[in-house]
Amino acid sequence: MVYQLYPRSFQDSDGDGVGDLNGITQRLDYLQSLGIDAIWLNPICASPNDDNGYDISDYRAIMKEMGTMQDFDALLAGMKKRNIKLIMDLVLNHSSDEHDWFKGAKSSRDNKYYNYYHWWPAEKGTPPKRYSLFDEEANAWRYNSATKSYYLHYFSRKQPDLNWENPALRNEMYAIMKFWLDKGVSGFRLDAFPFMAKDTSWPAMPADFTNDQFVRYYGADKKVHDYLKEMNEKVLDKYTDVYTVGEGGVIPFSKVMDYVNEDNHELNTLYHDEIGNIWGRDSLDLGEYKTDRKNVTGVKQIVSKWDEKFRNKGWNTVYLTNHDQSRAVSRYGNDSPAYRIPSAKMLYTFLLTQRAVPYIYNGDEIGMTNIRFKNIEQYNDLQTRNRYYILLKESKEKAEAYLLNQQELSRDNSRTPMQWNNSANAGFTGGNPWLPVNPNYPEVNVEAAEKDKNSILNYVRQMSRLRHDRKDILVYGKYSLLDGANPDVFVYTRESGGKKLLVLLNFHGTNAVTNTGIDFSKAKLLISNYENTVADGHLRPYEAAVFEL
Ligand code: GLC
């Protein structure tokens, strides 16, 4: 079980309004109580924070708001003592424009760092169109007058793309990885890794370009396999028990095994976005978003097809949300007062009974909800802000529709500060929080959840114990879907060594009936999110239960 921790919003220890490493160290006993095996820490390296740490200006230094290298060493020691491993976020595709490499590169074509980045010389005319995800004008090429050339940035203009074709750059990155492994980290989450290998003949984009051609024009060129293999040979193989997980949302399903098949020696795991895409796509049409949320059949198909893919080789991961998506209970459950608690518990029953590495996103374990900002000025995230202003140039209506959509889907929903207690700023900071605290903190907070034996938090702990105690079945056991065509419920068994568990999940806010074809009236109930669960296939709104058959 991996806990994803967004350090900026977790715990501030020095009153500057930004979470820091000492804050995390203070909360290690809490983290241990969740029964997690590892923490994936979002970026903590030096950064001007155009994209909250995903724009690194020094890969060997700690971001000043987050503390010092000594603080880092203390955090790591505290984690080791509690048997929790640390997974670092490795930002490979781009650096900050304030990194010394880029400062050199942009000064002259003769600078030794010029070829650490991708350039288009102005004498060749306008560069072939490339879309930038975070740019104010959506243009991924930006002109630099000192070198009379354009640099490439798929993300913001302060995140120039690194040139992995240059062996000098690759070696720098490998040395950085060794630096952190020598300190004792246990693995890396490879940020946006498919983009590091591009087709640098820069073919023109077809007029009818659609997103399913994204990989062809933006990344995942076959060179990516060479880079990953080389990274293993030069770095990862030299250490024992190092875990890698790639951010693989853009990798087509048919190509996944090429990356995670052990024989290929590339990545241990990657994560896909299919559940998120079906259940909350970034569409401008909220009607479509709301309809998709009810699509449990689609989710069952996704889970089953990925399970099949990993039946014999490789290993899967599963998550419901992360720092790039909105809150799980708001998105996939129901955050109304009546259903926030049962629906969040149901989602955790789902997550922690999967045959995959489950990722828990911080704050979800207490059922934190979307903040739903009303005005564009309230947003911090450059993605929401820039896209809004681009749409505003097209029409006010489109911009307004996007604002409504972002209330449900914006990344800032998941980035509001962790809610620890009911004191000012939810106990996150003694200063001014960098992003507002969700006003529901007097009710939704860790301290309140600790005191309530029926809280989401205590349910997560029970589920986590169950997963560890029944590891043979719940981690490694076979998965079989039951009642597959039922549009309301998700029901499956997990089995191993002649033992079988039955998982029943009602994903909707209405009563449902499932026909499992199994008589489980005498089965032993292991966990459920309601009192008096009846073993006859009738499920109340968002009811979840695990039985031992
Ligand atoms: C990844 C990160 C996201 C970041 C982007 C650029 O998608 O998860 O937060 O903005 O890469 O680094």
Coordinates of C-alpha atoms and ligand atoms in Angstrom, one line a residue:
M1 CA 0.0 0.0 0.0
V2 CA 1.4 3.3 -1.1
Y3 CA 0.3 6.6 0.5
Q4 CA 0.7 9.6 -1.8
L5 CA 1.6 12.6 0.1
Y6 CA 1.4 16.2 -1.3
P7 CA 4.0 17.9 1.0
R8 CA 2.9 21.4 0.2
S9 CA -0.5 20.8 1.8
F10 CA 0.3 18.2 4.5
Q11 CA 1.6 19.9 7.6
D12 CA 3.3 23.3 8.0
S13 CA 5.7 23.4 10.9
D14 CA 7.2 26.9 10.6
G15 CA 4.2 29.1 9.9
D16 CA 4.9 30.1 6.3
G17 CA 1.7 28.6 5.1
V18 CA 3.4 25.9 3.1
G19 CA 3.7 22.3 4.2
D20 CA 7.3 21.1 5.0
L21 CA 9.4 18.1 5.7
N22 CA 9.5 18.6 9.5
G23 CA 5.7 18.8 9.4
I24 CA 5.7 15.3 7.8
T25 CA 8.1 14.0 10.4
Q26 CA 5.8 15.2 13.1
R27 CA 3.0 13.1 11.6
L28 CA 4.9 9.9 11.1
D29 CA 3.0 8.0 13.8
Y30 CA -0.2 8.9 12.2
L31 CA 1.1 7.7 8.8
Q32 CA 2.3 4.5 10.4
S33 CA -1.2 3.9 11.9
L34 CA -2.6 3.6 8.4
G35 CA -0.7 0.5 7.8
I36 CA 1.0 1.8 4.7
D37 CA 4.2 0.3 3.3
A38 CA 5.5 3.3 1.4
I39 CA 5.0 7.0 0.8
W40 CA 5.2 8.6 -2.6
L41 CA 6.3 12.2 -1.9
N42 CA 5.4 14.8 -4.6
P43 CA 8.3 17.0 -5.5
I44 CA 10.4 18.5 -2.7
C45 CA 13.4 19.7 -4.7
A46 CA 14.4 23.4 -5.2
S47 CA 11.8 25.0 -7.4
P48 CA 10.3 28.5 -8.2
N49 CA 7.0 26.6 -8.0
D50 CA 5.4 27.6 -11.2
D51 CA 3.9 24.1 -11.2
N52 CA 4.3 23.4 -7.5
G53 CA 7.6 21.7 -7.6
Y54 CA 7.3 20.0 -11.0
D55 CA 9.7 22.7 -12.2
I56 CA 12.9 21.9 -10.6
S57 CA 15.8 24.3 -10.4
D58 CA 18.2 22.1 -8.4
Y59 CA 17.7 18.3 -8.3
R60 CA 20.0 17.9 -5.3
A61 CA 18.6 20.6 -3.0
I62 CA 15.4 20.8 -1.0
M63 CA 12.9 23.5 -1.8
K64 CA 13.4 26.3 0.7
E65 CA 9.8 26.4 1.9
M66 CA 10.1 22.6 2.7
G67 CA 13.2 22.8 4.8
T68 CA 16.8 21.6 4.6
M69 CA 18.7 18.4 3.6
Q70 CA 19.0 17.7 7.3
D71 CA 15.3 17.8 7.7
F72 CA 15.1 15.3 4.8
D73 CA 17.6 13.0 6.5
A74 CA 15.6 13.1 9.7
L75 CA 12.3 12.4 7.8
L76 CA 13.9 9.4 6.1
A77 CA 15.4 8.1 9.3
G78 CA 11.9 8.4 11.0
M79 CA 10.3 6.5 8.1
K80 CA 12.9 3.7 8.2
K81 CA 12.3 3.3 11.9
R82 CA 8.7 2.7 11.1
N83 CA 9.4 0.5 8.2
I84 CA 7.9 2.9 5.7
K85 CA 9.7 3.2 2.4
L86 CA 10.1 6.5 0.5
I87 CA 9.4 6.9 -3.2
M88 CA 10.7 10.1 -4.7
D89 CA 9.0 12.0 -7.6
L90 CA 11.5 12.1 -10.4
V91 CA 10.8 14.9 -12.9
L92 CA 12.5 13.7 -16.0
N93 CA 10.9 15.4 -18.9
H94 CA 11.6 19.0 -18.0
S95 CA 13.5 21.2 -15.6
S96 CA 12.7 24.7 -14.4
D97 CA 13.8 27.6 -16.7
E98 CA 15.6 28.8 -13.5
H99 CA 17.8 25.7 -13.5
D100 CA 21.5 26.5 -14.2
W101 CA 21.4 24.2 -17.2
F102 CA 18.7 26.3 -18.8
K103 CA 20.2 29.6 -17.8
G104 CA 23.4 28.5 -19.7
A105 CA 21.4 27.0 -22.6
K106 CA 19.4 30.1 -23.3
S107 CA 22.5 32.4 -23.3
S108 CA 24.2 31.0 -26.4
R109 CA 24.0 28.2 -29.0
D110 CA 27.6 27.5 -28.0
N111 CA 26.9 27.0 -24.4
K112 CA 27.5 23.4 -23.2
Y113 CA 24.0 23.2 -21.9
Y114 CA 22.3 24.3 -25.1
N115 CA 21.8 20.7 -26.2
Y116 CA 20.3 19.7 -22.8
Y117 CA 17.1 21.1 -24.3
H118 CA 15.1 20.9 -27.5
W119 CA 15.5 23.9 -29.9
W120 CA 14.1 25.0 -33.2
P121 CA 16.5 27.4 -35.0
A122 CA 14.6 30.5 -36.2
E123 CA 16.4 30.4 -39.6
K124 CA 14.2 27.3 -40.3
G125 CA 11.1 29.4 -40.0
T126 CA 8.2 28.9 -37.6
P127 CA 8.4 25.6 -35.7
P128 CA 5.9 22.8 -36.4
K129 CA 2.9 23.3 -34.2
R130 CA 3.0 21.6 -30.8
Y131 CA 0.3 22.1 -28.2
S132 CA 1.4 23.0 -24.6
L133 CA -0.7 21.7 -21.8
F134 CA -0.1 24.7 -19.5
D135 CA 0.9 27.6 -21.7
E136 CA -1.1 30.8 -21.8
E137 CA -1.3 30.6 -25.5
A138 CA -1.3 26.7 -25.7
N139 CA 1.9 27.0 -27.8
A140 CA 4.7 24.6 -26.8
W141 CA 7.5 26.6 -28.6
R142 CA 8.8 29.8 -27.2
Y143 CA 11.2 32.2 -28.9
N144 CA 14.5 33.0 -27.1
S145 CA 16.2 36.0 -28.7
A146 CA 19.7 35.4 -27.4
T147 CA 20.0 32.1 -29.3
K148 CA 17.6 33.1 -32.1
S149 CA 15.7 29.8 -31.5
Y150 CA 12.6 28.5 -30.0
Y151 CA 12.7 26.1 -27.0
L152 CA 10.1 23.4 -26.5
H153 CA 7.9 23.2 -23.4
Y154 CA 5.0 20.7 -23.4
F155 CA 4.0 22.1 -20.0
S156 CA 4.4 25.7 -18.9
R157 CA 6.9 28.1 -20.4
K158 CA 8.9 27.8 -17.2
Q159 CA 9.2 24.1 -17.8
P160 CA 11.5 23.6 -20.8
D161 CA 11.7 20.0 -22.1
L162 CA 15.0 18.2 -21.5
N163 CA 16.7 16.6 -24.4
W164 CA 17.2 12.9 -23.6
E165 CA 18.9 12.2 -26.9
N166 CA 21.9 13.9 -25.4
P167 CA 24.0 11.3 -23.4
A168 CA 25.4 14.1 -21.2
L169 CA 21.9 15.0 -20.0
R170 CA 21.1 11.3 -19.4
N171 CA 24.2 10.8 -17.3
E172 CA 23.4 13.9 -15.2
M173 CA 19.9 12.4 -14.5
Y174 CA 21.4 9.0 -13.6
A175 CA 23.8 10.7 -11.2
I176 CA 20.9 12.5 -9.6
M177 CA 19.0 9.2 -9.2
K178 CA 22.1 7.7 -7.5
F179 CA 22.4 10.7 -5.2
W180 CA 18.9 10.0 -3.8
L181 CA 19.3 6.2 -3.8
D182 CA 22.6 6.6 -1.8
K183 CA 20.6 8.7 0.7
G184 CA 18.4 5.7 1.2
V185 CA 15.2 6.3 -0.9
S186 CA 13.5 3.1 -2.1
G187 CA 12.2 4.1 -5.5
F188 CA 11.0 6.6 -8.0
R189 CA 7.7 7.7 -9.5
L190 CA 8.7 8.8 -13.0
D191 CA 6.8 11.9 -13.8
A192 CA 5.4 12.3 -17.3
F193 CA 8.1 9.8 -18.5
P194 CA 6.6 8.9 -21.9
F195 CA 7.3 12.4 -23.0
M196 CA 11.1 12.2 -22.5
A197 CA 11.4 10.4 -25.9
K198 CA 10.1 12.4 -28.8
D199 CA 10.2 12.1 -32.5
T200 CA 12.7 14.9 -33.0
S201 CA 12.2 15.0 -36.8
W202 CA 9.2 17.0 -35.6
P203 CA 6.7 15.8 -38.2
A204 CA 3.9 18.2 -39.0
M205 CA 0.7 17.5 -37.1
P206 CA -2.1 16.4 -39.4
A207 CA -5.1 18.8 -39.7
D208 CA -7.4 16.2 -38.2
F209 CA -5.1 15.4 -35.2
T210 CA -7.0 13.7 -32.5
N211 CA -6.0 12.7 -29.0
D212 CA -5.5 9.0 -29.8
Q213 CA -2.5 10.1 -31.9
F214 CA -1.1 12.0 -29.0
V215 CA 1.7 9.6 -28.3
R216 CA 2.8 9.6 -31.9
Y217 CA 3.4 13.3 -32.0
Y218 CA 4.4 14.0 -28.4
G219 CA 6.3 11.2 -26.9
A220 CA 6.7 7.5 -26.2
D221 CA 8.9 7.2 -29.2
K222 CA 10.6 3.8 -29.2
K223 CA 13.7 5.4 -27.8
V224 CA 11.9 5.6 -24.4
H225 CA 12.6 1.8 -24.1
D226 CA 16.3 2.4 -24.6
Y227 CA 16.4 5.1 -22.0
L228 CA 14.5 3.0 -19.4
K229 CA 16.8 0.0 -20.1
E230 CA 19.9 2.2 -19.8
M231 CA 18.5 3.6 -16.5
N232 CA 18.3 0.1 -15.2
E233 CA 21.8 -0.8 -16.3
K234 CA 23.5 2.3 -15.1
V235 CA 21.5 3.0 -11.9
L236 CA 18.7 0.8 -10.7
D237 CA 20.5 -2.6 -11.1
K238 CA 23.2 -1.4 -8.7
Y239 CA 20.8 -1.2 -5.8
T240 CA 18.5 -3.8 -4.3
D241 CA 14.8 -3.5 -3.9
V242 CA 14.2 -0.3 -5.8
Y243 CA 10.7 0.2 -6.9
T244 CA 9.6 2.2 -10.0
V245 CA 6.2 3.4 -11.0
G246 CA 5.7 5.4 -14.2
E247 CA 3.0 7.9 -14.8
G248 CA 1.7 6.0 -17.8
G249 CA -1.7 7.6 -18.6
V250 CA -0.8 8.2 -22.2
I251 CA 0.6 4.7 -22.9
P252 CA -1.9 2.7 -25.0
F253 CA -3.3 -0.4 -23.3
S254 CA -1.8 -2.6 -26.0
K255 CA 1.7 -1.3 -25.2
V256 CA 1.7 -1.6 -21.5
M257 CA 3.5 -4.9 -21.2
D258 CA 6.4 -3.6 -23.2
Y259 CA 7.2 -1.4 -20.2
V260 CA 6.4 -3.6 -17.2
N261 CA 7.1 -7.1 -18.4
E262 CA 10.0 -8.2 -16.0
D263 CA 11.9 -9.7 -19.0
N264 CA 12.2 -6.3 -20.6
H265 CA 13.9 -4.7 -17.6
E266 CA 12.3 -1.3 -17.8
L267 CA 9.7 -0.4 -15.1
N268 CA 8.2 -2.4 -12.2
T269 CA 4.7 -0.8 -12.6
L270 CA 3.0 2.1 -14.2
Y271 CA -0.4 3.6 -13.6
H272 CA -3.2 4.2 -16.0
D273 CA -5.9 6.8 -15.9
E274 CA -8.8 4.8 -17.4
I275 CA -11.0 4.8 -14.3
G276 CA -10.5 8.5 -13.9
N277 CA -11.2 9.0 -17.6
I278 CA -14.5 7.2 -17.6
W279 CA -15.6 8.6 -14.3
G280 CA -14.8 12.2 -14.5
R281 CA -13.2 13.2 -17.8
D282 CA -12.0 16.7 -18.3
S283 CA -14.9 17.5 -20.6
L284 CA -16.6 20.9 -20.9
D285 CA -19.9 19.2 -20.7
L286 CA -20.9 18.6 -17.1
G287 CA -23.9 16.6 -18.2
E288 CA -21.6 14.1 -19.8
Y289 CA -19.5 14.1 -16.6
K290 CA -22.5 13.4 -14.4
T291 CA -23.7 10.6 -16.7
D292 CA -20.3 8.9 -16.7
R293 CA -20.2 8.9 -12.9
K294 CA -23.0 6.3 -13.0
N295 CA -21.1 4.1 -15.4
V296 CA -20.2 1.2 -13.1
T297 CA -20.3 -1.3 -16.0
G298 CA -17.5 0.6 -17.6
V299 CA -15.4 0.5 -14.5
K300 CA -16.0 -3.2 -14.1
Q301 CA -14.8 -3.7 -17.7
I302 CA -11.7 -1.6 -17.0
V303 CA -10.8 -3.5 -13.8
S304 CA -11.4 -6.9 -15.4
K305 CA -9.4 -6.1 -18.6
W306 CA -6.4 -4.8 -16.6
D307 CA -6.5 -7.9 -14.3
E308 CA -6.5 -10.1 -17.3
K309 CA -3.5 -8.3 -18.7
F310 CA -1.5 -9.0 -15.5
R311 CA -2.7 -12.5 -15.1
N312 CA 0.7 -14.1 -15.6
K313 CA 3.2 -11.3 -15.9
G314 CA 3.8 -7.8 -14.6
W315 CA 2.0 -6.1 -11.8
N316 CA -0.8 -3.6 -11.7
T317 CA -1.5 -0.5 -9.7
V318 CA -4.8 1.2 -8.8
Y319 CA -5.7 4.6 -7.5
L320 CA -8.8 6.7 -7.3
T321 CA -7.3 10.1 -7.2
N322 CA -4.1 12.0 -6.9
H323 CA -2.8 15.6 -7.0
D324 CA -3.9 16.0 -10.6
Q325 CA -7.5 15.1 -10.1
S326 CA -10.3 16.1 -7.8
R327 CA -11.3 14.4 -4.5
A328 CA -12.3 10.7 -4.7
V329 CA -15.5 10.9 -2.6
S330 CA -16.7 13.9 -4.5
R331 CA -16.0 12.4 -7.9
Y332 CA -16.8 8.7 -7.6
G333 CA -18.8 8.6 -4.3
N334 CA -21.3 11.1 -3.0
D335 CA -20.1 14.0 -0.7
S336 CA -23.6 15.0 0.5
P337 CA -23.9 14.8 4.4
A338 CA -26.0 11.6 4.1
Y339 CA -23.6 9.7 2.0
R340 CA -20.1 11.1 2.4
I341 CA -19.1 8.5 5.0
P342 CA -20.7 5.3 3.5
S343 CA -19.6 6.1 0.0
A344 CA -16.0 6.9 1.0
K345 CA -15.9 3.6 2.9
M346 CA -17.3 1.8 -0.2
L347 CA -14.6 3.3 -2.3
Y348 CA -11.9 2.1 0.1
T349 CA -13.4 -1.4 0.1
F350 CA -13.0 -1.3 -3.7
L351 CA -9.4 0.1 -3.6
L352 CA -8.1 -2.2 -0.9
T353 CA -9.4 -5.4 -2.4
Q354 CA -7.8 -5.0 -5.8
R355 CA -5.1 -7.3 -7.2
A356 CA -2.7 -4.3 -7.7
V357 CA -0.6 -1.9 -5.7
P358 CA -3.2 0.5 -4.2
Y359 CA -2.4 4.2 -3.9
I360 CA -4.2 6.2 -1.2
Y361 CA -4.1 10.0 -1.7
N362 CA -3.6 12.1 1.4
G363 CA -6.8 13.4 2.9
D364 CA -9.0 10.8 1.2
E365 CA -8.6 8.6 4.3
I366 CA -10.8 11.1 6.2
G367 CA -13.1 11.7 3.3
M368 CA -12.0 15.2 2.3
T369 CA -14.2 16.8 -0.4
N370 CA -13.9 19.1 -3.3
I371 CA -13.6 22.8 -2.3
R372 CA -15.4 23.9 -5.5
F373 CA -14.0 27.4 -6.0
K374 CA -16.5 29.8 -7.6
N375 CA -14.1 32.4 -9.1
I376 CA -11.1 32.1 -11.3
E377 CA -9.1 34.3 -8.8
Q378 CA -9.5 31.7 -6.1
Y379 CA -7.5 29.1 -8.2
N380 CA -3.8 28.6 -7.7
D381 CA -3.3 26.0 -10.4
L382 CA -1.8 27.3 -13.6
Q383 CA -3.6 24.6 -15.6
T384 CA -7.0 25.9 -14.6
R385 CA -6.1 29.5 -14.8
N386 CA -4.4 29.4 -18.2
R387 CA -7.1 27.2 -19.8
Y388 CA -9.8 29.6 -18.5
Y389 CA -8.2 32.6 -20.0
I390 CA -7.7 30.8 -23.4
L391 CA -11.4 29.9 -23.4
L392 CA -12.4 33.4 -22.4
K393 CA -10.8 34.7 -25.6
E394 CA -13.1 32.4 -27.5
S395 CA -16.3 33.1 -25.5
K396 CA -17.6 34.0 -22.1
E397 CA -19.9 31.1 -22.2
K398 CA -17.2 28.6 -22.7
A399 CA -15.1 30.1 -19.9
E400 CA -18.1 29.9 -17.6
A401 CA -18.8 26.3 -18.5
Y402 CA -15.2 25.5 -17.8
L403 CA -15.4 27.2 -14.4
L404 CA -18.3 25.0 -13.5
N405 CA -16.5 21.9 -14.8
Q406 CA -13.4 22.8 -12.7
Q407 CA -15.6 22.9 -9.5
E408 CA -15.8 19.2 -10.0
L409 CA -12.5 18.4 -11.7
S410 CA -9.8 20.9 -10.9
R411 CA -6.6 19.7 -9.4
D412 CA -6.8 22.4 -6.7
N413 CA -9.7 20.4 -5.2
S414 CA -7.2 17.8 -4.0
R415 CA -4.5 20.3 -3.1
T416 CA -6.3 22.1 -0.3
P417 CA -4.5 21.7 3.1
M418 CA -4.9 18.5 5.1
Q419 CA -7.5 18.9 7.8
W420 CA -6.0 17.8 11.2
N421 CA -8.4 19.3 13.7
N422 CA -11.0 22.0 14.3
S423 CA -8.6 24.8 15.3
A424 CA -7.8 27.7 12.9
N425 CA -6.7 26.5 9.4
A426 CA -7.5 23.0 10.5
G427 CA -4.2 22.7 12.3
F428 CA -2.4 22.8 9.0
T429 CA -0.5 26.1 9.6
G430 CA -0.2 28.9 12.1
G431 CA 0.2 31.3 9.2
N432 CA -1.7 31.9 6.0
P433 CA -2.3 28.7 4.1
W434 CA -1.0 28.9 0.5
L435 CA -4.4 27.5 -0.6
P436 CA -7.6 28.0 1.4
V437 CA -8.7 25.3 3.8
N438 CA -12.0 23.6 2.9
P439 CA -14.6 25.2 5.2
N440 CA -15.9 21.8 6.2
Y441 CA -12.8 21.3 8.4
P442 CA -14.6 21.7 11.8
E443 CA -16.5 18.5 10.9
V444 CA -14.1 16.7 8.5
N445 CA -10.7 16.4 10.3
V446 CA -8.3 13.7 11.6
E447 CA -8.9 14.5 15.3
A448 CA -12.7 14.0 15.0
A449 CA -12.1 10.9 12.9
E450 CA -9.8 9.4 15.6
K451 CA -12.5 9.7 18.2
D452 CA -15.2 8.1 16.2
K453 CA -15.0 4.4 15.9
N454 CA -17.2 4.5 12.8
S455 CA -15.1 7.1 11.0
I456 CA -13.8 6.6 7.4
L457 CA -10.3 6.8 8.9
N458 CA -10.9 3.8 11.2
Y459 CA -12.5 1.9 8.4
V460 CA -9.4 2.5 6.2
R461 CA -7.3 1.1 9.1
Q462 CA -9.5 -2.0 9.3
M463 CA -9.4 -2.5 5.6
S464 CA -5.7 -2.0 5.6
R465 CA -5.3 -4.7 8.3
L466 CA -7.5 -7.0 6.4
R467 CA -5.5 -6.5 3.3
H468 CA -2.2 -7.3 5.1
D469 CA -3.7 -10.2 7.2
R470 CA -5.2 -11.8 4.1
K471 CA -2.4 -10.9 1.8
D472 CA -2.4 -14.3 0.1
I473 CA -5.9 -13.6 -1.1
L474 CA -6.4 -9.8 -1.2
V475 CA -3.0 -9.0 -2.7
Y476 CA -2.2 -12.0 -4.8
G477 CA -5.4 -14.1 -5.1
K478 CA -7.3 -14.6 -8.3
Y479 CA -10.0 -12.0 -9.2
S480 CA -13.3 -13.1 -10.7
L481 CA -16.2 -10.8 -11.7
L482 CA -19.7 -11.8 -10.7
D483 CA -23.0 -10.4 -11.9
G484 CA -21.1 -8.5 -14.6
A485 CA -24.0 -7.0 -16.5
N486 CA -25.6 -5.5 -13.4
P487 CA -25.5 -1.7 -13.9
D488 CA -25.6 -0.8 -10.2
V489 CA -23.2 -3.0 -8.3
F490 CA -19.6 -4.3 -8.6
V491 CA -19.3 -7.8 -7.2
Y492 CA -16.3 -10.1 -7.3
T493 CA -14.4 -12.8 -5.6
R494 CA -10.8 -13.1 -4.7
E495 CA -9.4 -16.5 -4.0
S496 CA -6.2 -18.4 -3.2
G497 CA -5.3 -21.8 -1.7
G498 CA -8.9 -22.9 -1.6
K499 CA -10.1 -19.9 0.3
K500 CA -12.4 -17.3 -1.2
L501 CA -13.6 -13.8 -0.3
L502 CA -16.7 -12.2 -1.8
V503 CA -16.7 -8.4 -2.3
L504 CA -20.0 -6.6 -2.8
L505 CA -20.1 -2.9 -3.7
N506 CA -23.1 -0.7 -4.5
F507 CA -21.8 2.3 -6.3
H508 CA -25.1 4.2 -6.3
G509 CA -27.2 6.1 -3.9
T510 CA -30.2 3.8 -4.3
N511 CA -31.0 0.3 -3.1
A512 CA -29.7 -2.5 -5.4
V513 CA -29.9 -6.2 -5.7
T514 CA -27.2 -8.5 -6.9
N515 CA -27.5 -12.0 -8.2
T516 CA -24.2 -13.5 -7.5
G517 CA -25.3 -17.1 -8.2
I518 CA -23.7 -18.0 -4.8
D519 CA -25.5 -18.8 -1.6
F520 CA -23.5 -16.8 1.0
S521 CA -26.2 -16.7 3.7
K522 CA -23.9 -18.6 6.0
A523 CA -20.7 -16.9 5.0
K524 CA -18.7 -14.9 7.6
L525 CA -18.9 -11.2 7.3
L526 CA -15.3 -9.7 7.5
I527 CA -16.1 -6.0 7.1
S528 CA -19.0 -3.8 6.0
N529 CA -19.8 -0.1 6.0
Y530 CA -23.3 -0.5 7.5
E531 CA -24.8 -2.1 10.6
N532 CA -26.8 -5.3 10.1
T533 CA -25.6 -6.2 6.7
V534 CA -27.8 -8.9 5.3
A535 CA -26.2 -11.7 3.3
D536 CA -28.9 -12.0 0.6
G537 CA -27.7 -9.7 -2.2
H538 CA -29.7 -6.7 -1.2
L539 CA -27.5 -3.7 -0.8
R540 CA -28.4 -0.3 0.6
P541 CA -27.1 3.0 -0.9
Y542 CA -23.3 2.7 -1.3
E543 CA -23.2 -0.4 0.8
A544 CA -20.0 -2.4 0.8
A545 CA -19.2 -5.7 2.4
V546 CA -16.6 -8.5 2.3
F547 CA -17.6 -12.0 3.2
E548 CA -15.5 -15.1 3.6
L549 CA -17.1 -17.9 1.7
Ligands
GLC1 C1 2.6 15.2 -14.1 C2 2.3 15.7 -12.7 C3 1.6 17.0 -12.8 C4 2.6 18.0 -13.4 C5 3.0 17.5 -14.8 C6 4.2 18.3 -15.3 O1 1.5 15.0 -14.9 O2 1.6 14.7 -12.1 O3 1.3 17.5 -11.5 O4 1.9 19.2 -13.5 O5 3.5 16.2 -14.8 O6 5.3 18.0 -14.5

